[in-house]
Each structure stands twice: as C-alpha cells, then as structure tokens.
Amino acid sequence: MPQKVSKSGTSPELSYSIDDPSTAAEALSTDTINVTSHLLNVQAREFEIAQGQQELLSVEEIKDRIKLLDHQLQAAHRALFKMSGGALFADEVGLGKTIEVGMVLKEMDFRDTRDSFLILTPAQLAPQWQKELDEKFGLDFVCNYDEDFCGFDAHDKIIASVDTAKSKTNRDDVLSRRWDVAVLDEAHYVRNADTMRYELMDELSYGEAFFATATPIQNDISDLYNIIDLIRPGILGTRQQFDNRYVVDSDDAQIKRSEELQEKLNRVMIRNRREETKIDFTNRNVHTNVFEPSAAETQLYDAVTDYVRSNYSSADARHLVLFTLQKEVVSSPYAVDKTIERWVADKEKALSKRERNALRDIQSIVDDIARTTKQKRLRHIIETIQDQIGTTRAVVFTQFRPTQDAIADSIRGLNLPVHIVNGDLSSKGKERKVAQFKDEGGIMVATDSISEGRNMQFCNVLVNYDLPWNPMKVEQRIGRVDRIGQDREVHVFNMALEGTIEEHVLNKLFGKIDLFNQSIGGLRDILSRMEKSGSDFEREVFEQLRHADSKVELENNFEDMAVDLEQNTKAAEKMNDFNRGVFDGFDFGESV
C-alpha cells in the first residue's frame, strides 16, 4: 500500500489495500479467456471495495445523534478521501467547522485506523469540544480540565487548551510522543511564526493535521503560508519561494499566478460560504435604544470625563485605571465607585490631595443615584419580551462585575430565573451554567468571559447593556445566539446613554461599518488594517474623547475616525474581492 509523506514521517492512508489481482490469476488456468474473465471479476470487486471505503461508514451510527448538513458531509468526505495528510477547514463563521472535524474523527475511530488524537483549542472552548464530540459523535475524549486527566503521556484521546499544552509544565510531555492526528481550532493564531503557539505546533510530531479557522487570511495572502505549511509542509515551497512566486510587493491584496496558487490551496483547504449553503438563516433584528440620562448621571459622566482628561498620561501607570473609568461611567455608577474605592485605598498610589478630593466628589455623586436609567429600561425590555415570547431566554452582556451584580439585583423581582456567569467560573462551571440556563429559561447576566465560542442557539434575545468599543467584541457576543441551529429571529438590544461616548461609538462608528450586518470575518478584516498600522481601536476611541475640548470638536474627531474606518472598509472589501478570486476558483466536489 502506498505511504503518505507527512510532517513527521509516514502514516498509513485511510483506505485499505487489496491483493494484487495477478497473484490470484496465476493460480488459475492458463486459458486466456479464463484469466481475462477472472481479472475482470477481481477488478470489479476492487472497484466495489474502493467505493465502499470512500463512503462515510459511520454516518449510520450517529444519524440519531446529529443532523449533518450537506456541506458538512462533503467537507468531511473531501478531507478524508481527497486530501492526503490533513486539511484546513476554513468555512465562514457559523457553518459548523467543529462538526466537520468531528465527522472526520468519528470516521477514523469507526474504522479503527488511528490510535492517538490531540485536539488543541482556546481554553474556554475545550469543554465545549469535549461535550460536542461525546454527545454528537459518541467519541470519548479526556479534557485537561477533567479531574481524571493524568497528563499528556497518559491518554490517547485528549482535548486541551493550546496554552496549557505549550506551558513549561506540559510542553515536554506533549512533544515527547508522536500523535496520529493533531487538531487545532482557531488556527489563525499560528499565522505568526514568532509565537509560542506556532513553535509548539511546529515541533509537534503528528501524522495528519486538521486545522480550523474562519479567517485564514487576516492581513494579506502571506498569512496563509504558516498555517498551510504546518499542515502540509513544503506544498507552498519555502517562505521566500512563496513570497517571490505569489505575492505582489506593492500591494498585499494582489497575487501573481493565481490559478497555480488556487490549485495548490485546493489540495489542502476547504472553504464554504453562507450563501453557498442551503441553510436558511433566521433574521437578525437590531434595536438601538439611546436613553436620556438623569441629571445625576449626566453630572457623574461629566465629572469622570473631566477627571480623566485632567489626569491622564500614557506614561503614567494610572492611565489604565483612567481608561477603565471612562468605560465604566456609561456602564454603571457602581462600576465607577468600585474602581475609585480600590484606587483610593491603595496606599502605594501617590495621589495628590486635589485628586483624592476630586475622586471623593465623584463618589458623592454616585451615592445620589439610587437606580439608573439603564436598570429601569432593561426591566422594561425584559417585561416586553416576556409578554411576547412567554418562556423567556435572554442574555444580558456587560463588561464589568459591579454592573453585573446591579443588573442581577434589579431583575430578580421579575419572577424569572437569573443566571450569573463571569470569570470566577471555570470552563466546566460555565458549561454547567449554560446548561442550566437552557433548561430553566430566564435571564443570563454575563460578562465577556463567555462571549466567544459558546453555543446558545436556544436563546434568541441578546442585550448589550454596555457596548465594548471594539466592534469585534460586540459581534462575538451576538455570535453566541446567531448561528446554525437558531430557528427563531434573533433580537439584539443595544443600550446607550445620550450625549456620551457610548452614543458616539454606536452611531458614528458602528453605523459607518454597518456593524450589525457584518460578518465577524468582515469586521476582522476592517480592524486588522487599523491594528496593522499600530493603532488599537479602543485606545483610538479613548484618545478622540480625551483630546476634544468641546462637544463640537468631539463630534469632528469621531467623524475623522469614521472616515478612516470607511477607508479600512473599502480596503477590506478589496481584500474580500481578492479572497473570492482565490477561493471561488476551488472545485470542492472533484478530486485534485
């Protein structure tokens, strides 16, 4: 049987070998007709076996566990039978890359052709991978968070945080053995060869690799090289050869020899887009609610903003606290109060008498606010959806723990279960809370510790109680409920206070990039161009506020930033046109 050349030696193909038909023929009569007839029978049998071997035999076993979509079955089949050595699953967000990889692993397990499997994921996703592989595919993997996990040298089917695997404690054990199959989720994190994650994967010994990412290209076509080279070393040549042959130096959104590059990528990458599938995604309804703050809330916002502007210096250690205060003041007075309380109590902080007095004045304003405008409006939103939906399941996101506590306290009187999720919970603890939320209904009040990677299609109402200034974080929140398996319209409520930085971000910036109709990949394309130039989006928002001497100047600053965003959007669209030029040439249904 032919052997596959892989990253670290050879490993057997999935298909089985059969005897050379000539061996059987020699035992027969030398009569030409009989020999010919026998050979034809053998060839027919060989074709029949080969056809059977190139079917997904395990589908029958799991048909009652999961409904596999056509594009997912085709992706798994192609990865197994059309690609030698592994594949990059690069479907757009929400199309089920985890399911496609799971189908590949199930088929290997069903055929008993592989023994050792290592799945590496972001920390918060490891338990979810474990649960999905168990419930949907009947695959029993141990997770590094399990009590019975005995180390990377003690199990043959492991799901682990990639950061746990690369730690000093575990790295040697991970690298000391050869894995038949390595899986890497969120593979775009290894596009940079100067990271410890990349170094781990580069040194890891494995026979076949299956990586998953919705954004194989983030800044330019060169991003693909490191990812692909880990899966199929040498297929794109050396990095220098790749750059010389395919990359146009003057424009990273242009390539040379596109047909040749398409052919090579088609051997190792599978990419489906939403519009290419037969999935009927539900509508996303966005409700933007800008509320007039109370007089005390306006006074608090102005006091905090004045304090931040007067005392901020990027060279001073306090700049992080001031940055946080500006974000907290539109979230809740309780978040502001808690930060000031810690700041003043820290005796190592050299606060002047003037600063301490200013902070105490801010706290006195907080003391005069019994119940916030957002608390009142949130209750109204929940009461409304409770009347319309009946069994209510809504998730309310906030960035700050004191705000989370205040939200929970204000809605407990609505006779609905309230579920609290934040960074104090382990990955397993968060998994249990999500399951409880699904079973009991009610309201989940969550911080962004749960905003990425969790599946909550059973919930179709999401409230952004406060808005992260980074639109990627907003879309990551929405992505928890707006994904495959969501069978109801999704309702997103955005809450903002009039006349605050939050309103400017919502209307001026998010409006310019049409945030709520963007895919997460599109947002990443837009923002990566700003980050590539050395600018951080949230920091830039803050700087616009800090430098404005008047309301008019502030509006002008945000207008300028909006223009930059529009330019980034056009550049991202150009990159997407380039992506389509590369990806749309793929013939996913044929052997290459």
Coordinates of C-alpha atoms in Angstrom, one line a residue:
M1 CA 0.0 0.0 0.0
P2 CA 1.4 3.5 -0.8
Q3 CA 2.6 5.5 2.1
K4 CA 1.7 9.2 2.8
V5 CA 4.6 11.6 3.3
S6 CA 3.6 13.7 6.4
K7 CA 5.0 16.4 8.6
S8 CA 6.8 13.9 10.8
G9 CA 7.4 10.7 8.8
T10 CA 4.8 8.4 7.3
S11 CA 1.4 7.1 8.4
P12 CA -1.0 4.7 6.6
E13 CA -3.8 6.0 4.4
L14 CA -7.4 5.6 5.5
S15 CA -8.2 3.2 2.6
Y16 CA -7.3 -0.5 2.8
S17 CA -5.0 -2.4 0.4
I18 CA -6.1 -5.4 -1.5
D19 CA -4.1 -8.3 -3.0
D20 CA -2.5 -7.9 -6.4
P21 CA -5.0 -9.4 -8.8
S22 CA -2.2 -11.1 -10.7
T23 CA -1.4 -13.3 -7.7
A24 CA -4.8 -14.8 -7.8
A25 CA -4.7 -15.1 -11.6
E26 CA -1.5 -17.3 -11.5
A27 CA -3.4 -20.0 -9.6
L28 CA -6.0 -20.3 -12.4
S29 CA -6.0 -22.0 -15.7
T30 CA -3.6 -20.5 -18.3
D31 CA -6.5 -20.3 -20.6
T32 CA -6.6 -16.7 -21.8
I33 CA -10.3 -16.4 -21.6
N34 CA -10.5 -17.7 -18.1
V35 CA -7.6 -15.4 -16.9
T36 CA -9.2 -12.4 -18.6
S37 CA -12.6 -13.2 -17.0
H38 CA -11.1 -13.6 -13.6
L39 CA -9.1 -10.4 -13.9
L40 CA -12.3 -8.5 -14.8
N41 CA -14.1 -10.0 -11.8
V42 CA -11.2 -9.1 -9.5
Q43 CA -11.1 -5.5 -10.9
A44 CA -14.9 -5.2 -10.4
R45 CA -14.5 -6.4 -6.8
E46 CA -11.6 -4.0 -6.3
F47 CA -13.8 -1.1 -7.6
E48 CA -16.7 -2.2 -5.3
I49 CA -14.4 -2.3 -2.2
A50 CA -12.8 1.1 -3.1
Q51 CA -16.3 2.6 -3.5
G52 CA -17.3 1.3 -0.1
Q53 CA -14.1 2.6 1.5
Q54 CA -14.8 6.0 0.2
E55 CA -18.1 6.3 1.9
L56 CA -18.6 7.8 5.3
L57 CA -19.4 4.5 7.0
S58 CA -20.0 6.0 10.5
V59 CA -23.0 8.2 9.4
E60 CA -25.5 5.4 10.1
E61 CA -24.2 5.1 13.7
I62 CA -24.7 8.7 14.5
K63 CA -27.8 9.6 12.5
D64 CA -30.0 9.7 15.6
R65 CA -27.5 12.0 17.4
I66 CA -27.0 14.8 14.9
K67 CA -28.4 16.1 11.6
L68 CA -25.4 16.6 9.3
L69 CA -25.8 19.2 6.6
D70 CA -24.7 18.5 3.1
H71 CA -21.8 20.9 3.1
Q72 CA -20.5 19.4 6.3
L73 CA -20.7 15.8 4.9
Q74 CA -19.0 16.9 1.7
A75 CA -16.2 18.7 3.7
A76 CA -15.5 15.6 5.9
H77 CA -15.6 13.3 2.9
R78 CA -13.2 15.5 1.0
A79 CA -10.8 15.8 3.9
L80 CA -10.7 12.1 4.4
F81 CA -10.6 10.8 0.8
K82 CA -9.3 13.7 -1.4
M83 CA -6.6 15.1 0.8
S84 CA -3.5 13.3 1.9
G85 CA -2.2 14.3 5.3
G86 CA -4.8 16.7 6.6
A87 CA -6.9 19.7 5.8
L88 CA -7.6 23.3 6.7
F89 CA -11.4 23.8 7.4
A90 CA -11.9 27.4 6.6
D91 CA -15.7 27.8 6.4
E92 CA -17.2 31.1 7.2
V93 CA -18.3 31.7 10.8
G94 CA -21.3 29.7 12.0
L95 CA -21.2 26.9 9.3
G96 CA -20.1 24.2 11.7
K97 CA -16.3 23.6 11.3
T98 CA -16.3 21.7 14.6
I99 CA -18.9 19.3 13.2
E100 CA -16.8 18.8 10.1
V101 CA -13.7 17.9 12.1
G102 CA -15.8 15.8 14.4
M103 CA -17.1 13.8 11.4
V104 CA -13.5 13.2 10.3
L105 CA -12.5 12.0 13.8
K106 CA -15.6 9.8 14.0
E107 CA -14.9 8.1 10.7
M108 CA -11.3 7.4 11.8
D109 CA -12.5 6.0 15.1
F110 CA -15.2 3.9 13.4
R111 CA -12.7 2.3 11.0
D112 CA -10.1 2.0 13.9
T113 CA -7.3 3.4 11.7
R114 CA -5.8 5.8 14.1
D115 CA -4.9 5.5 17.8
S116 CA -3.8 8.8 19.2
F117 CA -5.5 12.1 18.9
L118 CA -4.6 15.6 20.3
I119 CA -7.1 18.4 19.9
L120 CA -5.9 21.9 20.9
T121 CA -8.3 24.8 21.3
P122 CA -8.6 28.1 23.1
A123 CA -9.0 27.5 26.8
Q124 CA -12.7 28.4 27.0
L125 CA -13.6 26.1 24.1
A126 CA -12.0 22.9 25.3
P127 CA -15.0 21.6 27.4
Q128 CA -17.4 22.5 24.6
W129 CA -15.4 20.4 22.1
Q130 CA -15.4 17.6 24.6
K131 CA -19.1 17.8 25.1
E132 CA -19.9 18.0 21.4
L133 CA -17.7 15.1 20.4
D134 CA -19.3 13.0 23.1
E135 CA -23.0 13.9 22.5
K136 CA -22.9 14.2 18.7
F137 CA -20.4 11.6 17.7
G138 CA -20.0 9.2 20.7
L139 CA -16.3 10.0 21.0
D140 CA -14.8 9.8 24.5
F141 CA -12.0 12.4 24.9
V142 CA -10.4 13.4 28.2
C143 CA -10.0 17.1 28.7
N144 CA -7.1 18.7 30.6
Y145 CA -9.6 20.2 32.9
D146 CA -11.0 16.8 34.0
E147 CA -10.2 15.5 37.4
D148 CA -9.1 12.2 35.9
F149 CA -6.7 13.8 33.5
C150 CA -3.3 12.3 34.2
G151 CA -1.1 14.1 31.7
F152 CA -0.3 14.2 28.0
D153 CA 1.6 11.0 28.2
A154 CA -1.2 9.0 29.9
H155 CA -4.1 9.2 27.4
D156 CA -4.6 8.6 23.7
K157 CA -7.6 10.9 23.1
I158 CA -7.0 14.4 24.6
I159 CA -8.7 17.8 24.2
A160 CA -6.6 20.5 25.8
S161 CA -6.1 24.3 25.9
V162 CA -3.3 25.1 23.5
D163 CA -1.8 27.4 26.2
T164 CA -1.8 24.5 28.7
A165 CA -0.1 22.3 26.1
K166 CA 2.7 24.9 25.5
S167 CA 3.3 25.7 29.2
K168 CA 6.6 24.7 30.8
T169 CA 4.8 22.0 32.9
N170 CA 3.4 20.1 29.9
R171 CA 5.4 21.1 26.8
D172 CA 8.0 18.2 27.1
D173 CA 5.3 15.6 27.5
V174 CA 3.3 16.9 24.6
L175 CA 6.3 16.9 22.3
S176 CA 7.8 13.6 23.6
R177 CA 5.3 11.4 21.7
R178 CA 4.0 11.1 18.2
W179 CA 0.3 11.8 17.6
D180 CA -1.5 10.1 14.8
V181 CA -3.8 13.1 14.4
A182 CA -3.5 16.7 15.6
V183 CA -6.4 19.1 15.5
L184 CA -6.0 22.9 16.0
D185 CA -9.0 25.1 16.5
E186 CA -8.8 28.9 15.7
A187 CA -5.7 28.2 13.6
H188 CA -5.3 31.8 12.6
Y189 CA -3.4 32.2 16.0
V190 CA -0.5 30.4 14.4
R191 CA -0.2 32.6 11.4
N192 CA 2.7 34.4 13.1
A193 CA 5.9 32.2 13.4
D194 CA 7.2 34.3 16.2
T195 CA 4.7 32.9 18.8
M196 CA 5.0 30.1 21.3
R197 CA 1.8 28.6 19.9
Y198 CA 3.4 28.3 16.4
E199 CA 6.6 26.9 17.9
L200 CA 4.6 24.2 19.7
M201 CA 2.8 23.1 16.5
D202 CA 6.0 23.3 14.5
E203 CA 7.8 21.0 16.9
L204 CA 4.8 18.7 17.5
S205 CA 5.1 15.3 15.8
Y206 CA 1.9 14.1 14.1
G207 CA 0.8 12.1 11.1
E208 CA -2.2 14.1 10.0
A209 CA -3.3 17.6 10.8
F210 CA -6.8 19.1 10.7
F211 CA -6.9 22.8 11.5
A212 CA -10.0 25.1 11.6
T213 CA -10.3 28.9 11.2
A214 CA -12.9 31.1 9.6
T215 CA -10.3 33.7 8.7
P216 CA -7.3 32.0 7.0
I217 CA -6.4 35.4 5.6
Q218 CA -6.4 38.4 8.0
N219 CA -4.0 41.0 6.7
D220 CA -2.7 39.6 3.4
I221 CA -2.1 36.3 1.5
S222 CA 1.1 35.7 3.4
D223 CA -1.0 34.9 6.5
L224 CA -1.9 31.6 4.8
Y225 CA 1.7 30.4 4.5
N226 CA 2.5 29.5 8.1
I227 CA -0.9 27.8 8.6
I228 CA -0.7 25.7 5.5
D229 CA 2.9 24.8 6.0
L230 CA 2.2 23.2 9.4
I231 CA -0.5 21.0 7.8
R232 CA 1.3 20.1 4.6
P233 CA 5.0 21.1 4.8
G234 CA 6.5 22.2 1.5
I235 CA 3.3 22.3 -0.5
L236 CA 3.8 26.1 -0.9
G237 CA 7.6 25.9 -1.0
T238 CA 9.8 27.9 1.3
R239 CA 8.5 31.2 2.7
Q240 CA 10.9 33.1 0.3
Q241 CA 9.8 31.0 -2.6
F242 CA 6.1 31.6 -1.7
D243 CA 6.6 35.4 -1.5
N244 CA 8.6 35.6 -4.7
R245 CA 6.2 33.4 -6.6
Y246 CA 2.8 34.6 -5.4
V247 CA 3.0 37.9 -3.5
V248 CA 2.9 41.3 -5.2
D249 CA 5.3 43.5 -3.2
S250 CA 3.5 46.8 -3.9
D251 CA 0.0 45.6 -2.9
D252 CA -0.7 42.8 -0.4
A253 CA -4.2 42.4 -1.9
Q254 CA -2.8 41.3 -5.2
I255 CA -1.3 38.0 -6.2
K256 CA 0.7 36.5 -9.0
R257 CA 0.0 33.2 -10.6
S258 CA -3.5 32.9 -9.0
E259 CA -4.5 29.8 -10.9
E260 CA -1.4 28.0 -9.8
L261 CA -2.0 29.1 -6.1
Q262 CA -5.6 28.0 -6.3
E263 CA -4.6 24.6 -7.4
K264 CA -2.2 24.2 -4.5
L265 CA -4.6 25.5 -1.9
N266 CA -7.3 23.3 -3.3
R267 CA -5.3 20.3 -2.2
V268 CA -5.4 21.3 1.4
M269 CA -8.1 23.8 2.2
I270 CA -11.9 23.5 2.3
R271 CA -14.0 26.7 2.4
N272 CA -17.7 27.1 2.4
R273 CA -19.6 30.4 2.5
R274 CA -23.0 31.1 3.9
E275 CA -24.6 32.0 0.6
E276 CA -23.3 28.7 -1.0
T277 CA -25.1 26.5 1.5
K278 CA -28.7 25.6 1.6
I279 CA -29.1 26.9 5.1
D280 CA -32.0 29.3 5.7
F281 CA -30.5 31.6 8.4
T282 CA -33.0 33.5 10.5
N283 CA -33.3 37.3 10.6
R284 CA -31.3 39.5 12.9
N285 CA -33.4 42.4 14.3
V286 CA -31.3 45.1 15.9
H287 CA -33.0 47.6 18.3
T288 CA -30.8 50.6 19.2
N289 CA -32.0 52.3 22.3
V290 CA -30.4 55.6 23.2
F291 CA -31.8 56.9 26.5
E292 CA -31.7 60.3 28.1
P293 CA -29.7 60.0 31.4
S294 CA -30.9 61.5 34.6
A295 CA -29.4 64.8 35.8
A296 CA -27.2 62.9 38.4
E297 CA -26.0 60.5 35.7
T298 CA -25.1 63.4 33.4
Q299 CA -23.3 65.1 36.3
L300 CA -21.4 61.8 37.0
Y301 CA -20.4 61.4 33.4
D302 CA -19.1 65.0 33.1
A303 CA -17.2 64.7 36.4
V304 CA -15.5 61.4 35.4
T305 CA -14.6 62.7 31.9
D306 CA -13.2 65.9 33.3
Y307 CA -11.1 63.9 35.8
V308 CA -9.8 61.6 33.2
R309 CA -8.9 64.4 30.8
S310 CA -7.1 66.3 33.5
N311 CA -5.1 63.4 34.9
Y312 CA -4.4 61.1 32.0
S313 CA -0.9 60.5 30.9
S314 CA 0.1 57.4 28.8
A315 CA 3.5 57.5 30.6
D316 CA 1.9 57.2 34.0
A317 CA 0.9 53.9 35.5
R318 CA -2.6 55.3 36.3
H319 CA -3.5 55.5 32.6
L320 CA -5.1 52.0 32.7
V321 CA -7.3 53.0 35.6
L322 CA -8.4 56.2 33.9
F323 CA -9.1 54.3 30.7
T324 CA -11.3 51.9 32.7
L325 CA -13.1 54.7 34.5
Q326 CA -14.2 56.2 31.2
K327 CA -15.6 52.9 30.0
E328 CA -17.3 52.2 33.4
V329 CA -19.1 55.5 33.7
V330 CA -21.5 54.6 30.8
S331 CA -21.9 51.1 32.2
S332 CA -23.0 51.9 35.8
P333 CA -22.1 54.2 38.7
Y334 CA -21.4 51.0 40.8
A335 CA -18.5 50.1 38.5
V336 CA -17.0 53.6 38.8
D337 CA -17.4 53.5 42.6
K338 CA -15.7 50.2 43.0
T339 CA -12.7 51.2 40.9
I340 CA -12.3 54.5 42.8
E341 CA -12.6 52.7 46.1
R342 CA -9.7 50.4 45.2
W343 CA -7.7 53.2 43.7
V344 CA -8.0 55.4 46.8
A345 CA -7.4 52.5 49.3
D346 CA -4.1 51.6 47.6
K347 CA -1.6 53.3 49.8
E348 CA 1.1 52.8 47.2
K349 CA -0.6 55.1 44.8
A350 CA 0.8 58.6 45.0
L351 CA -2.5 60.6 44.7
S352 CA -2.4 64.3 45.4
K353 CA -4.8 65.9 47.8
R354 CA -6.5 67.5 44.8
E355 CA -7.0 64.2 43.1
R356 CA -8.4 62.5 46.2
N357 CA -10.9 65.3 46.7
A358 CA -12.0 65.0 43.0
L359 CA -12.5 61.3 43.4
R360 CA -14.5 61.7 46.6
D361 CA -16.6 64.3 44.8
I362 CA -17.3 61.6 42.1
Q363 CA -18.2 59.1 44.8
S364 CA -20.7 61.5 46.4
I365 CA -22.4 61.8 43.1
V366 CA -22.7 58.1 42.9
D367 CA -24.3 58.0 46.3
D368 CA -27.1 60.2 45.0
I369 CA -28.0 57.6 42.2
A370 CA -30.4 55.1 43.6
R371 CA -31.5 53.4 40.4
T372 CA -30.0 54.0 36.9
T373 CA -31.8 54.8 33.7
K374 CA -30.4 51.6 32.2
Q375 CA -31.7 49.5 35.0
K376 CA -35.2 50.9 34.5
R377 CA -35.1 50.4 30.8
L378 CA -33.7 46.9 31.0
R379 CA -36.7 45.8 33.1
H380 CA -39.0 47.3 30.5
I381 CA -37.3 45.4 27.7
I382 CA -37.4 42.1 29.7
E383 CA -41.1 42.6 30.6
T384 CA -41.9 43.3 26.9
I385 CA -40.2 40.2 25.6
Q386 CA -41.7 38.2 28.5
D387 CA -45.2 39.1 27.3
Q388 CA -44.4 38.4 23.7
I389 CA -42.3 35.3 24.0
G390 CA -43.7 33.5 27.1
T391 CA -40.8 31.3 28.2
T392 CA -38.1 33.9 28.1
R393 CA -34.4 33.2 27.5
A394 CA -32.3 36.4 27.1
V395 CA -28.7 37.0 27.7
V396 CA -27.6 40.4 29.0
F397 CA -23.9 41.3 28.5
T398 CA -21.8 43.7 30.5
Q399 CA -18.1 44.3 30.7
F400 CA -18.0 44.9 34.4
R401 CA -18.6 42.8 37.5
P402 CA -20.2 45.5 39.7
T403 CA -22.6 46.3 36.8
Q404 CA -23.4 42.6 36.6
D405 CA -24.3 42.5 40.3
A406 CA -26.5 45.5 39.9
I407 CA -28.3 44.1 36.8
A408 CA -29.0 40.9 38.6
D409 CA -30.4 42.6 41.7
S410 CA -32.7 44.8 39.6
I411 CA -34.3 42.0 37.6
R412 CA -34.7 39.4 40.3
G413 CA -38.1 40.8 41.1
L414 CA -39.4 39.8 37.6
N415 CA -40.2 36.2 38.7
L416 CA -37.7 34.8 36.2
P417 CA -34.6 32.6 36.9
V418 CA -31.4 34.7 36.9
H419 CA -28.1 33.0 35.9
I420 CA -24.7 34.7 36.6
V421 CA -21.7 33.9 34.5
N422 CA -18.3 35.6 34.9
G423 CA -14.6 34.9 35.0
D424 CA -14.8 33.3 38.5
L425 CA -16.3 30.2 37.0
S426 CA -14.1 27.5 35.4
S427 CA -14.7 26.3 31.9
K428 CA -16.7 23.4 33.3
G429 CA -18.6 25.8 35.6
K430 CA -19.6 28.0 32.6
E431 CA -20.7 24.9 30.7
R432 CA -23.0 23.9 33.7
K433 CA -24.4 27.4 33.9
V434 CA -25.2 27.4 30.2
A435 CA -27.0 24.0 30.5
Q436 CA -28.9 25.3 33.5
F437 CA -29.9 28.4 31.5
K438 CA -31.1 26.3 28.7
D439 CA -33.2 24.0 30.9
E440 CA -34.7 26.7 33.2
G441 CA -35.0 29.7 30.9
G442 CA -35.0 33.2 32.3
I443 CA -32.1 35.7 32.1
M444 CA -28.4 35.1 31.9
V445 CA -26.3 38.1 33.0
A446 CA -22.8 37.5 31.6
T447 CA -19.5 39.2 31.3
D448 CA -17.4 38.8 28.1
S449 CA -15.8 35.8 29.6
I450 CA -18.4 33.8 27.8
S451 CA -18.8 35.9 24.6
E452 CA -16.6 33.7 22.4
G453 CA -17.1 30.1 21.4
R454 CA -20.2 29.2 23.4
N455 CA -23.2 27.9 21.6
M456 CA -26.5 29.3 22.9
Q457 CA -28.9 28.9 19.9
F458 CA -31.7 28.1 22.3
C459 CA -31.6 31.8 23.2
N460 CA -32.7 34.4 20.7
V461 CA -32.6 37.7 22.7
L462 CA -29.4 39.5 23.5
V463 CA -29.0 42.8 25.3
N464 CA -25.8 44.8 25.1
Y465 CA -26.2 46.6 28.4
D466 CA -22.9 48.4 27.8
L467 CA -21.1 48.4 24.4
P468 CA -17.4 47.4 24.0
W469 CA -15.7 50.0 21.9
N470 CA -14.2 47.2 19.8
P471 CA -16.9 46.0 17.3
M472 CA -15.3 42.6 17.1
K473 CA -16.3 42.0 20.7
V474 CA -19.9 43.1 20.0
E475 CA -20.2 40.6 17.1
Q476 CA -18.6 37.8 19.2
R477 CA -21.4 38.4 21.7
I478 CA -24.1 38.2 19.0
G479 CA -22.4 35.1 17.5
R480 CA -23.4 33.1 20.6
V481 CA -27.0 33.1 19.5
D482 CA -27.0 33.9 15.8
R483 CA -25.6 30.7 14.4
I484 CA -26.5 27.3 12.8
G485 CA -29.3 25.8 14.8
Q486 CA -31.1 29.1 15.6
D487 CA -34.6 28.6 14.4
R488 CA -36.1 31.9 15.6
E489 CA -35.5 35.5 14.7
V490 CA -32.6 37.0 16.7
H491 CA -33.3 40.2 18.6
V492 CA -30.4 42.4 19.7
F493 CA -31.0 45.3 22.0
N494 CA -28.2 47.9 22.3
M495 CA -28.4 50.3 25.3
A496 CA -26.6 53.7 25.3
L497 CA -26.9 56.9 27.2
E498 CA -27.5 60.1 25.2
G499 CA -24.6 62.5 25.0
T500 CA -21.9 60.0 26.0
I501 CA -19.0 58.4 24.2
E502 CA -21.2 55.3 24.0
E503 CA -23.7 57.1 21.8
H504 CA -20.9 58.4 19.5
V505 CA -19.4 54.9 19.2
L506 CA -22.8 53.4 18.4
N507 CA -24.0 55.9 15.9
K508 CA -20.8 57.4 14.3
L509 CA -18.5 54.3 14.2
F510 CA -20.6 51.2 14.3
G511 CA -23.0 52.8 11.9
K512 CA -20.2 53.6 9.4
I513 CA -19.1 49.9 9.2
D514 CA -22.7 48.6 9.3
L515 CA -21.6 46.6 12.3
F516 CA -24.8 44.6 12.8
N517 CA -24.9 43.4 9.3
Q518 CA -21.2 42.5 9.1
S519 CA -19.8 39.0 9.3
I520 CA -17.2 38.5 12.0
G521 CA -14.7 37.8 9.3
G522 CA -15.5 41.2 7.6
L523 CA -15.0 43.0 10.9
R524 CA -11.7 41.3 11.5
D525 CA -10.6 42.4 8.0
I526 CA -11.5 46.0 8.7
L527 CA -10.0 46.2 12.2
S528 CA -6.8 44.3 11.3
R529 CA -5.9 47.1 8.9
M530 CA -6.0 49.6 11.7
E531 CA -4.1 47.3 14.0
K532 CA -1.5 46.6 11.3
S533 CA -0.7 50.3 11.3
G534 CA -0.1 50.2 15.0
S535 CA -3.4 51.6 16.2
D536 CA -5.6 49.9 18.7
F537 CA -9.3 50.6 18.1
E538 CA -10.4 51.1 21.7
R539 CA -7.4 53.2 22.5
E540 CA -8.2 55.4 19.5
V541 CA -11.8 55.9 20.6
F542 CA -10.5 56.9 24.0
E543 CA -7.9 59.3 22.6
Q544 CA -10.6 61.1 20.5
L545 CA -12.6 61.7 23.7
R546 CA -9.6 62.8 25.7
H547 CA -8.3 65.4 23.2
A548 CA -11.6 67.0 22.5
D549 CA -12.1 70.5 24.1
S550 CA -15.7 70.8 23.2
K551 CA -18.7 68.7 22.1
V552 CA -18.3 70.0 18.5
E553 CA -14.7 69.0 18.5
L554 CA -15.5 65.6 19.8
E555 CA -18.0 65.1 17.0
N556 CA -15.5 66.2 14.5
N557 CA -12.9 63.8 16.0
F558 CA -15.3 60.9 15.6
E559 CA -16.2 62.0 12.1
D560 CA -12.5 61.8 11.2
M561 CA -12.3 58.3 12.8
A562 CA -15.3 57.3 10.8
V563 CA -13.7 58.4 7.6
D564 CA -10.7 56.2 8.4
L565 CA -13.0 53.3 9.1
E566 CA -14.7 53.8 5.8
Q567 CA -11.3 53.6 4.1
N568 CA -10.5 50.5 6.0
T569 CA -13.8 49.0 4.9
K570 CA -13.0 49.7 1.3
A571 CA -9.6 48.1 1.7
A572 CA -11.2 45.1 3.4
E573 CA -13.7 44.8 0.5
K574 CA -10.8 44.8 -1.8
M575 CA -9.3 42.0 0.2
N576 CA -12.6 40.1 0.1
D577 CA -12.7 40.5 -3.7
F578 CA -9.2 39.1 -3.7
N579 CA -10.3 36.2 -1.4
R580 CA -13.1 35.4 -3.7
G581 CA -10.7 35.5 -6.6
V582 CA -8.6 32.8 -4.9
F583 CA -11.3 30.8 -3.1
D584 CA -14.1 30.9 -5.7
G585 CA -11.9 29.0 -8.1
F586 CA -11.9 26.0 -5.9
D587 CA -13.8 23.0 -7.2
F588 CA -14.9 21.4 -3.9
G589 CA -16.7 18.4 -5.4
E590 CA -13.9 17.0 -7.6
S591 CA -10.6 15.2 -6.8
V592 CA -7.5 17.3 -7.4

